[in-house]
Short mmCIF file of C-alpha atoms in Angstrom, two decimals:
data_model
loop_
_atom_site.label_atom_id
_atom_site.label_comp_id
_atom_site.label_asym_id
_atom_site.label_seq_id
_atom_site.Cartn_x
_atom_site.Cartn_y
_atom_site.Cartn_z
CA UNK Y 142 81.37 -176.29 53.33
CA UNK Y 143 80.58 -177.05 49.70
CA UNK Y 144 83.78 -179.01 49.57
CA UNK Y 145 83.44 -180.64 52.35
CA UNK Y 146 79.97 -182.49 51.23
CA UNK Y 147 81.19 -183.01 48.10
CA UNK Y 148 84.07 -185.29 50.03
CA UNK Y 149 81.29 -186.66 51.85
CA UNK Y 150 79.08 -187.58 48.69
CA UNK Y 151 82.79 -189.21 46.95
CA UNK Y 152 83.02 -191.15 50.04
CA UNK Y 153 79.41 -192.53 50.12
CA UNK Y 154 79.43 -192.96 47.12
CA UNK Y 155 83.01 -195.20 46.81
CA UNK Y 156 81.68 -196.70 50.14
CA UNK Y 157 79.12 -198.71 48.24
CA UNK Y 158 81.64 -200.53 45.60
CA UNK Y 159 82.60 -203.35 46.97
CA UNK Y 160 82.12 -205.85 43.80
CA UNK Y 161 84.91 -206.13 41.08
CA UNK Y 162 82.21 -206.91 38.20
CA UNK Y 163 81.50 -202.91 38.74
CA UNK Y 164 83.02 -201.13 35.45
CA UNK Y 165 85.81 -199.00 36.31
CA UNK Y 166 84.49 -196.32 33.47
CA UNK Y 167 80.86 -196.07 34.40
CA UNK Y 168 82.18 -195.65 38.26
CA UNK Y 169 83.95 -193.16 37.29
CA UNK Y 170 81.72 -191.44 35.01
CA UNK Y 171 78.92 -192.12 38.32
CA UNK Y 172 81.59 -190.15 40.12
CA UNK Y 173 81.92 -187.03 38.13
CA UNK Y 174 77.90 -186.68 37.99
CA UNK Y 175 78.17 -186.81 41.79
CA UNK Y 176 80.91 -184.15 41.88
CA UNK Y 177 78.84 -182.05 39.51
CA UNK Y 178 75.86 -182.64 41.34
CA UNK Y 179 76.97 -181.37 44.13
CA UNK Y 180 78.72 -178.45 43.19
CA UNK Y 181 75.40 -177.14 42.05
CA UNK Y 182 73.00 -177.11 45.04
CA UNK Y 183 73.47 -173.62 45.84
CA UNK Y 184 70.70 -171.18 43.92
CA UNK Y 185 72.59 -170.53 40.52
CA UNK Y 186 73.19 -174.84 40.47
CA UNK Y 187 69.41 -175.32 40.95
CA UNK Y 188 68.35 -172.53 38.37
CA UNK Y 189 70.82 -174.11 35.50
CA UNK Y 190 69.52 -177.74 36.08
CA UNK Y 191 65.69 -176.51 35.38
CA UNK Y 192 64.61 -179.14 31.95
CA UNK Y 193 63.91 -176.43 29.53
CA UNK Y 194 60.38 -176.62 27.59
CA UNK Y 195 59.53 -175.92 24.00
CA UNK Y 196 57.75 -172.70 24.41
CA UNK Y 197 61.35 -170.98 26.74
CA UNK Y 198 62.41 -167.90 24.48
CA UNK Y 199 66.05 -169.51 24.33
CA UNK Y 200 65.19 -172.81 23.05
CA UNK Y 201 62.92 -170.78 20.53
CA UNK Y 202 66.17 -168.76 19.37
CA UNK Y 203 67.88 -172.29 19.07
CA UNK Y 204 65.65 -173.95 17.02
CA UNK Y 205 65.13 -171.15 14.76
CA UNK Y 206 68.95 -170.71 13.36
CA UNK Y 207 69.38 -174.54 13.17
CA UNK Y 208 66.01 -174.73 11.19
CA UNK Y 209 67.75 -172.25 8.81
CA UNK Y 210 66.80 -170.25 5.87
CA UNK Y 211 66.57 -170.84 2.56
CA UNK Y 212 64.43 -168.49 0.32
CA UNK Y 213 64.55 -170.80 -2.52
CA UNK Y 214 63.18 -173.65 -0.58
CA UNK Y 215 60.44 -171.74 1.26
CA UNK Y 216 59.22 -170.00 -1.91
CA UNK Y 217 59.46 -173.38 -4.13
CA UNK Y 218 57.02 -173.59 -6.67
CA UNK Y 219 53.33 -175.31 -5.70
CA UNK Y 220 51.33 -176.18 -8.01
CA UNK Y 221 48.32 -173.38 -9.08
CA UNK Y 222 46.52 -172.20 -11.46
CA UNK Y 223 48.78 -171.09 -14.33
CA UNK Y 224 49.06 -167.62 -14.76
CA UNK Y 225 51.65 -165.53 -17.22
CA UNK Y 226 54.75 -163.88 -15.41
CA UNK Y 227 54.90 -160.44 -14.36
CA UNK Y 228 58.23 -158.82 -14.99
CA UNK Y 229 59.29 -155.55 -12.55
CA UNK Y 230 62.04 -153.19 -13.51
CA UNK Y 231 63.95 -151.81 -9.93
CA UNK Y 232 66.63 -149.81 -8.76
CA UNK Y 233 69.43 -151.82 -6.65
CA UNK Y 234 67.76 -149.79 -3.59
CA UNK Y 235 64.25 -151.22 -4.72
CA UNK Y 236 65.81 -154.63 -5.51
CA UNK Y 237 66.82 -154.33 -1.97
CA UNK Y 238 64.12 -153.28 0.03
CA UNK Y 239 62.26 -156.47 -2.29
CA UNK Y 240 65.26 -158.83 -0.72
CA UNK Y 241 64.08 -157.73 2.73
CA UNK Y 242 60.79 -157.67 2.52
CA UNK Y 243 61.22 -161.70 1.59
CA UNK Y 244 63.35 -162.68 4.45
CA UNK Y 245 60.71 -160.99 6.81
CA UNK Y 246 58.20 -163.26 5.29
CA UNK Y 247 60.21 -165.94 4.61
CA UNK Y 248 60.55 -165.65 8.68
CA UNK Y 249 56.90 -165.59 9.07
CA UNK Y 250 56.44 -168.59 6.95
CA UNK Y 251 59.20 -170.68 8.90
CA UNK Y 252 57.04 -170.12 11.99
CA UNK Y 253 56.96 -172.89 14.47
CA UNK Y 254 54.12 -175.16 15.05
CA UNK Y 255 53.38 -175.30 19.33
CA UNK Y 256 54.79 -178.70 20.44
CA UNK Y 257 51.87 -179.49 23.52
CA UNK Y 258 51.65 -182.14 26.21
CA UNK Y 259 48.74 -185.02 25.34
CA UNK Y 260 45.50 -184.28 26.70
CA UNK Y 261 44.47 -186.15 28.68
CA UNK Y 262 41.24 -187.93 28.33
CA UNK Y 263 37.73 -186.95 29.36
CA UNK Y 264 35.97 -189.43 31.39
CA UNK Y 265 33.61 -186.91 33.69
CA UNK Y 266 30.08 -188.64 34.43
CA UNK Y 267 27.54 -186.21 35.57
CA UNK Y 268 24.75 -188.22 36.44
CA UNK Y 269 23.13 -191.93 35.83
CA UNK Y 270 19.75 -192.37 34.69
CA UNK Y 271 18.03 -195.46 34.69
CA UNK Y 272 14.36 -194.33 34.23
CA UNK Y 273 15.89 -193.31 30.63
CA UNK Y 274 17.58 -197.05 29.86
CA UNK Y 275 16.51 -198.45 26.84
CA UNK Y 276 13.95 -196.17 25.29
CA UNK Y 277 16.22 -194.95 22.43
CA UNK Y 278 19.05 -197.09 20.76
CA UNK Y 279 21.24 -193.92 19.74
CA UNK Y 280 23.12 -191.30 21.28
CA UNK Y 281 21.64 -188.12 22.08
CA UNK Y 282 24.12 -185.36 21.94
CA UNK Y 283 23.69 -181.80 23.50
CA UNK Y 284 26.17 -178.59 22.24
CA UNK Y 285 26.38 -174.95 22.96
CA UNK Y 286 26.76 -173.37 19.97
CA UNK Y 287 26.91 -170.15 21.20
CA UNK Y 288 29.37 -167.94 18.93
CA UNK Y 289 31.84 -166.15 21.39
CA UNK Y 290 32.80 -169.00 23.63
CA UNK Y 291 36.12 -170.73 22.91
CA UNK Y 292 35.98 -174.62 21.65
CA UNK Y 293 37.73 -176.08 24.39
CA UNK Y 294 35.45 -174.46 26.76
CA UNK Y 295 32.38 -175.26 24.83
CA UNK Y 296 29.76 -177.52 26.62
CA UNK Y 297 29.08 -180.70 24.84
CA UNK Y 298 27.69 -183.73 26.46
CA UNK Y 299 26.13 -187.17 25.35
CA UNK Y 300 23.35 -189.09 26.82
CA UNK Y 301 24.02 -192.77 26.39
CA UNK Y 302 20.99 -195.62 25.85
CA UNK Y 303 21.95 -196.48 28.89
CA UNK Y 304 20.96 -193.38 30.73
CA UNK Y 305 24.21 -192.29 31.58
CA UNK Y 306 24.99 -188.83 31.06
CA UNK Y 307 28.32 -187.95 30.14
CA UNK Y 308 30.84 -185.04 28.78
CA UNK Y 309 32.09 -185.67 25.49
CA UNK Y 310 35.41 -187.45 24.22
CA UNK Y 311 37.84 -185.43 22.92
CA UNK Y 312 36.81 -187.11 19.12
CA UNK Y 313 33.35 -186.79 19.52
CA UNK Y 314 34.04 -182.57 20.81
CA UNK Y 315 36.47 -182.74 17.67
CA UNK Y 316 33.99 -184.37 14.79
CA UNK Y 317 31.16 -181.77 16.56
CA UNK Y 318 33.04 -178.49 16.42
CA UNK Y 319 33.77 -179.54 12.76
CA UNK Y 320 29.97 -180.01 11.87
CA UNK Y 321 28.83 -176.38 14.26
CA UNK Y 322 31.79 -174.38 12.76
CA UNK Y 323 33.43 -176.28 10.31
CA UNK Y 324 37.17 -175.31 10.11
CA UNK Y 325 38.76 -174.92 6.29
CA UNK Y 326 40.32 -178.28 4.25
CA UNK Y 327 39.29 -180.59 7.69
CA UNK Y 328 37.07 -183.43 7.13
CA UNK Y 329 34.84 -184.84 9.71
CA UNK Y 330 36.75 -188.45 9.28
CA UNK Y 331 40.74 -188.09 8.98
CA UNK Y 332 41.47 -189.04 5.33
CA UNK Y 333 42.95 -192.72 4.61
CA UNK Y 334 46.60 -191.32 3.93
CA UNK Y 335 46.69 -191.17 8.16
CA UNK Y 336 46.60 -194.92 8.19
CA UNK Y 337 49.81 -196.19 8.96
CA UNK Y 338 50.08 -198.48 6.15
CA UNK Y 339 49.38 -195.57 3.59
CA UNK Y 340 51.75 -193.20 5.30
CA UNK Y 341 54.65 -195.74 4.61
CA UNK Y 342 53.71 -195.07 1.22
CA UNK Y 343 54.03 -191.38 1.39
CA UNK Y 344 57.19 -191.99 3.46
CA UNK Y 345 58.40 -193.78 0.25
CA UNK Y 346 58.13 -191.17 -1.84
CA UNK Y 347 59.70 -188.51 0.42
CA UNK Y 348 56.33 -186.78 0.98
CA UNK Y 349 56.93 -186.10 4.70
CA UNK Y 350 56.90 -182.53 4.70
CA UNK Y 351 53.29 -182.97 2.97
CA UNK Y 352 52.15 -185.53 5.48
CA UNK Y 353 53.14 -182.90 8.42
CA UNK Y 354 51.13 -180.12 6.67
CA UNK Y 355 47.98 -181.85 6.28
CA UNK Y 356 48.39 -182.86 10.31
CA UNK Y 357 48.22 -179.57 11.03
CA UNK Y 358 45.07 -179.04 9.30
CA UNK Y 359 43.33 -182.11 10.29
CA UNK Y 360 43.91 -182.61 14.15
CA UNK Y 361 44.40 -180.49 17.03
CA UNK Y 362 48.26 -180.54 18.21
CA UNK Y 363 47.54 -181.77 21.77
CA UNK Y 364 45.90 -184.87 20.23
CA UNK Y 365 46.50 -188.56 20.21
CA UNK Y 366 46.33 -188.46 16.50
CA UNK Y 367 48.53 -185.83 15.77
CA UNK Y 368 51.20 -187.07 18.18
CA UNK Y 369 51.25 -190.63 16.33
CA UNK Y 370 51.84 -189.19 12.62
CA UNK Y 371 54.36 -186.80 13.73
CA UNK Y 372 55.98 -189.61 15.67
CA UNK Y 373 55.99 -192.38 12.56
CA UNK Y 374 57.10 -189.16 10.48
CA UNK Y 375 60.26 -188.40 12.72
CA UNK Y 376 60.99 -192.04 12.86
CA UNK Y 377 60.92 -192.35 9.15
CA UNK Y 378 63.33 -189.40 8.50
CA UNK Y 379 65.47 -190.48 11.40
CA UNK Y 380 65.73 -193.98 10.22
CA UNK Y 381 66.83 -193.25 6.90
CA UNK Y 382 68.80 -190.18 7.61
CA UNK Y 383 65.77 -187.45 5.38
CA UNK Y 384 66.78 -184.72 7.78
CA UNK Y 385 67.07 -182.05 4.71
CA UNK Y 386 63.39 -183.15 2.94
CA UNK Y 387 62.32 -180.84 6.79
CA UNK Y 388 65.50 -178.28 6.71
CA UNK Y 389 64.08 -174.52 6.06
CA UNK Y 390 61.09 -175.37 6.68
CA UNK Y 391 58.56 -174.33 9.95
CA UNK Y 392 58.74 -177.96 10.76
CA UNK Y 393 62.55 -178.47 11.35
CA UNK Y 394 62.19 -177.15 14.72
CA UNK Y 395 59.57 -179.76 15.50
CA UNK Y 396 61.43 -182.71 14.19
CA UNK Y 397 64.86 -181.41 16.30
CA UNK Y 398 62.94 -181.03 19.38
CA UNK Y 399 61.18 -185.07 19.38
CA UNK Y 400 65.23 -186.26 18.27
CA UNK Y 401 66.57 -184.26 21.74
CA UNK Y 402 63.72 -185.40 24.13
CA UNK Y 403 64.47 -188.59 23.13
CA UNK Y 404 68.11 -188.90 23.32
CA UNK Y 405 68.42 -189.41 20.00
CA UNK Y 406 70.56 -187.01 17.66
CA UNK Y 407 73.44 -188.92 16.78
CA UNK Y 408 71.80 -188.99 13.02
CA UNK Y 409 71.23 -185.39 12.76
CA UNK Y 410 74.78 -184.18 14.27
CA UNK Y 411 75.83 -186.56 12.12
CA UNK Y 412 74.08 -185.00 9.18
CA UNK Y 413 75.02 -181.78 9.99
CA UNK Y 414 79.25 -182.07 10.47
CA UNK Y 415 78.57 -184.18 7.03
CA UNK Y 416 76.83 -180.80 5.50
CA UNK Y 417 79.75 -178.46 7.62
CA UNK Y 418 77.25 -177.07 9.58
CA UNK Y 419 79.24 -177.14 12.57
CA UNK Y 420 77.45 -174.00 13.99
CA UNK Y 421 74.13 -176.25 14.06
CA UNK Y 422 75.73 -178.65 15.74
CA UNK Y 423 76.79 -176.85 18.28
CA UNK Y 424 73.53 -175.63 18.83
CA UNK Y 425 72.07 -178.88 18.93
CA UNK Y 426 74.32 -180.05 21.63
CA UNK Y 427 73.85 -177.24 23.53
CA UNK Y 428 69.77 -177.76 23.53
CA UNK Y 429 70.31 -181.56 24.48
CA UNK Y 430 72.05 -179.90 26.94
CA UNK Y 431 69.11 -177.60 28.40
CA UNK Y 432 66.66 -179.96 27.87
CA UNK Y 433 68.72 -183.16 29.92
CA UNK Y 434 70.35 -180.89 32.15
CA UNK Y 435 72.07 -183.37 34.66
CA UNK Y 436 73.08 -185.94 31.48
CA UNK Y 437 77.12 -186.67 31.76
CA UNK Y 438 77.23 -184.09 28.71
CA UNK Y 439 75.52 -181.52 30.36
CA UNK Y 440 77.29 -181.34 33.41
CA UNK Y 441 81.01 -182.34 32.48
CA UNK Y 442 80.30 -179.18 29.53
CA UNK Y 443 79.11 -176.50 32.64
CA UNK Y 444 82.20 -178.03 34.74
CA UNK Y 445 85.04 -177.17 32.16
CA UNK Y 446 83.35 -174.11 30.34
CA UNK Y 447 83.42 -175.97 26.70
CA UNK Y 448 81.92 -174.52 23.65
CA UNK Y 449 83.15 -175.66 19.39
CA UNK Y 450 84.49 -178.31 18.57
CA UNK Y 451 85.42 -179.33 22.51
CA UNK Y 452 81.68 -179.45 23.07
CA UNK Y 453 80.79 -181.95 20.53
CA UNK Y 454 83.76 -184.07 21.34
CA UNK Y 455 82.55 -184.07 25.15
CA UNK Y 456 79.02 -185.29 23.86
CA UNK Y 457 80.76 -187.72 21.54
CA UNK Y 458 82.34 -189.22 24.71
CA UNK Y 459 79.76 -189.36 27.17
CA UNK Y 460 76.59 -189.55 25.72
CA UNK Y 461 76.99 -190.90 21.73
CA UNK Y 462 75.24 -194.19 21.53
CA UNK Y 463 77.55 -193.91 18.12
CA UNK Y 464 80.98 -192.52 19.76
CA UNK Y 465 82.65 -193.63 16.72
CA UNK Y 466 80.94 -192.48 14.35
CA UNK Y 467 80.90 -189.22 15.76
CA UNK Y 468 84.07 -188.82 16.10
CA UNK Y 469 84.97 -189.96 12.50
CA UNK Y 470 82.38 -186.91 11.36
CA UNK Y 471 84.42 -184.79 13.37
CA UNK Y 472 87.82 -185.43 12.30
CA UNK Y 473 86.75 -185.39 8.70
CA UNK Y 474 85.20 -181.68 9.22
CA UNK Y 475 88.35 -181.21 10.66
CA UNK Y 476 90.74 -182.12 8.02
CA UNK Y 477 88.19 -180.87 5.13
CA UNK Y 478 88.51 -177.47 7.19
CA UNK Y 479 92.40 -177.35 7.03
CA UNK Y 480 92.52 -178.46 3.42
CA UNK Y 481 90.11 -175.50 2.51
CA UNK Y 482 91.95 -173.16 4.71
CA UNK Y 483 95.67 -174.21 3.67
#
């Protein structure tokens, strides 16, 4: 039965080309997502071609070993207060133990922000006024400031001149959660470096990761705000190829999830085959992948089983908006490979 509607879908399907301006490659590429398509309607085909989210355990596990791990970049030198070195003599079984204890909290450190949805704005009316219109030029605004009651549930509403009563923005619920319980290193008004002009700046002078941290700090990571300076940040390191001034860090992941939901990591596989970090790129593939589950790569990768080298050359050919560069990174890796191994 399953073959039979797939002959019925191919025959639909070639039913409809009837014009000769058609391109005999993207028909046949149409084809082959057809085939796939329908191959996969029973329960396991519905289950494999569910988008994966940010937050699923495997593209957690993904996004952790391409973000890598270096120990000297994590625990780089910041600038503090100077104080005079403190030698330790150890045994190689204390020296050790000490190497352990820093990957687990090199681990901890390399954490993963939570990549959230936009909220969506607040626009709730409770009730119109117009005895009240006029007698006061300002805002009145009204806040529970009880202790135990989480922010985002906390009641905040504004009564406008105009007699309107209303629940709050999500800026003004921001700026007054800052002033009730003020949170550590936010200001009530984002700094000027959020501007976009001053962030090319800081772009300039490869201060990205710096940029990112402050974000964190300043907005909330479902807001308007924070989604625009991570966005010009991605942009900026994806446009001039920065991909390593982010590598080992807890922001990696962050930047490799915005380049896959947008169809967009020719530059980083790039980067990677360049670095012979073919592992990563694997990986990377393999998360476009199970986040575009029904792209050509996707399905023409389930269909013959691929994995290596086979599955970067199948993206290369069916989803690379830079197929030839691609495929120049990979034959290099592949002759720098033999040299090193003959």
């Amino acid at each position: 039965m399953a073959a039979l509607g797939v002959a019925r879908g191919l025959f639909r399907a070639c039913r409809g080309i009837t014009s000769v301006d058609h391109d005999t490659g993207e028909i046949l590429k149409r084809a082959k997502r057809l085939t796939c398509s329908l191959l996969s309607n029973d329960g396991q085909g519905a289950e494999r071609l569910k988008t994966a989210q940010f937050a699923d355990a495997e593209v957690q596990d993904i996004l952790t070993r391409i973000a890598g791990l270096d120990l000297n970049k994590v625990f780089q030198p910041v600038k503090q207060e100077l104080k005079p070195p403190k030698y330790r003599l150890l045994t190689d079984t204390q020296l050790e133990e000490a190497a352990q204890k820093a990957q687990a909290q090199a681990k901890k450190l390399l954490k993963m922000p939570p990549v959230l949805p936009e909220r969506k704005p607040i626009k709730d009316v409770l009730c119109e006024d117009k005895m009240l219109e006029g007698m006061d030029k300002a805002k009145y605004v009204f806040t529970d400031i009880t202790y135990n009651i989480p922010h985002r549930e906390r009641f905040i509403v504004v009564r406008e001149p105009s007699g309107t009563l209303r629940k709050a923005s999500w800026k003004e619920r921001d700026r007054l959660v800052q002033v009730y319980f003020p949170k550590k290193d936010r200001k009530l008004t984002p700094p000027p470096m959020f501007k976009e002009e001053n962030l090319k700046v800081m772009f300039g002078q490869n201060r990205h990761q710096e940029v990112l941290n402050y974000s964190l700090v300043q907005f909330e990571p479902d807001s308007a705000e924070f989604k625009r300076v991570h966005a010009l940040t991605y942009e900026d390191i994806d446009k001039h190829g920065k991909y390593v001034l982010l590598w080992s860090s807890r922001l990696f992941g962050g930047l490799v999830w915005y380049l896959v939901s947008s169809h967009r990591i020719d530059g980083l596989l790039a980067d990677m085959l360049q670095r012979e970090r073919l592992e990563d790129a694997v990986n990377l593939v393999h998360l476009f992948n199970l986040v575009h589950p029904q792209s050509d790569c996707a399905l023409q990768a389930h269909s013959q089983q691929a994995n290596g080298m086979e599955l970067l050359k199948i993206y290369a050919d069916s989803e690379s908006q830079r197929a030839g560069f691609i495929k120049l990174a990979l034959q290099v890796y592949e002759q720098t490979t033999t040299h090193s191994s003959a």
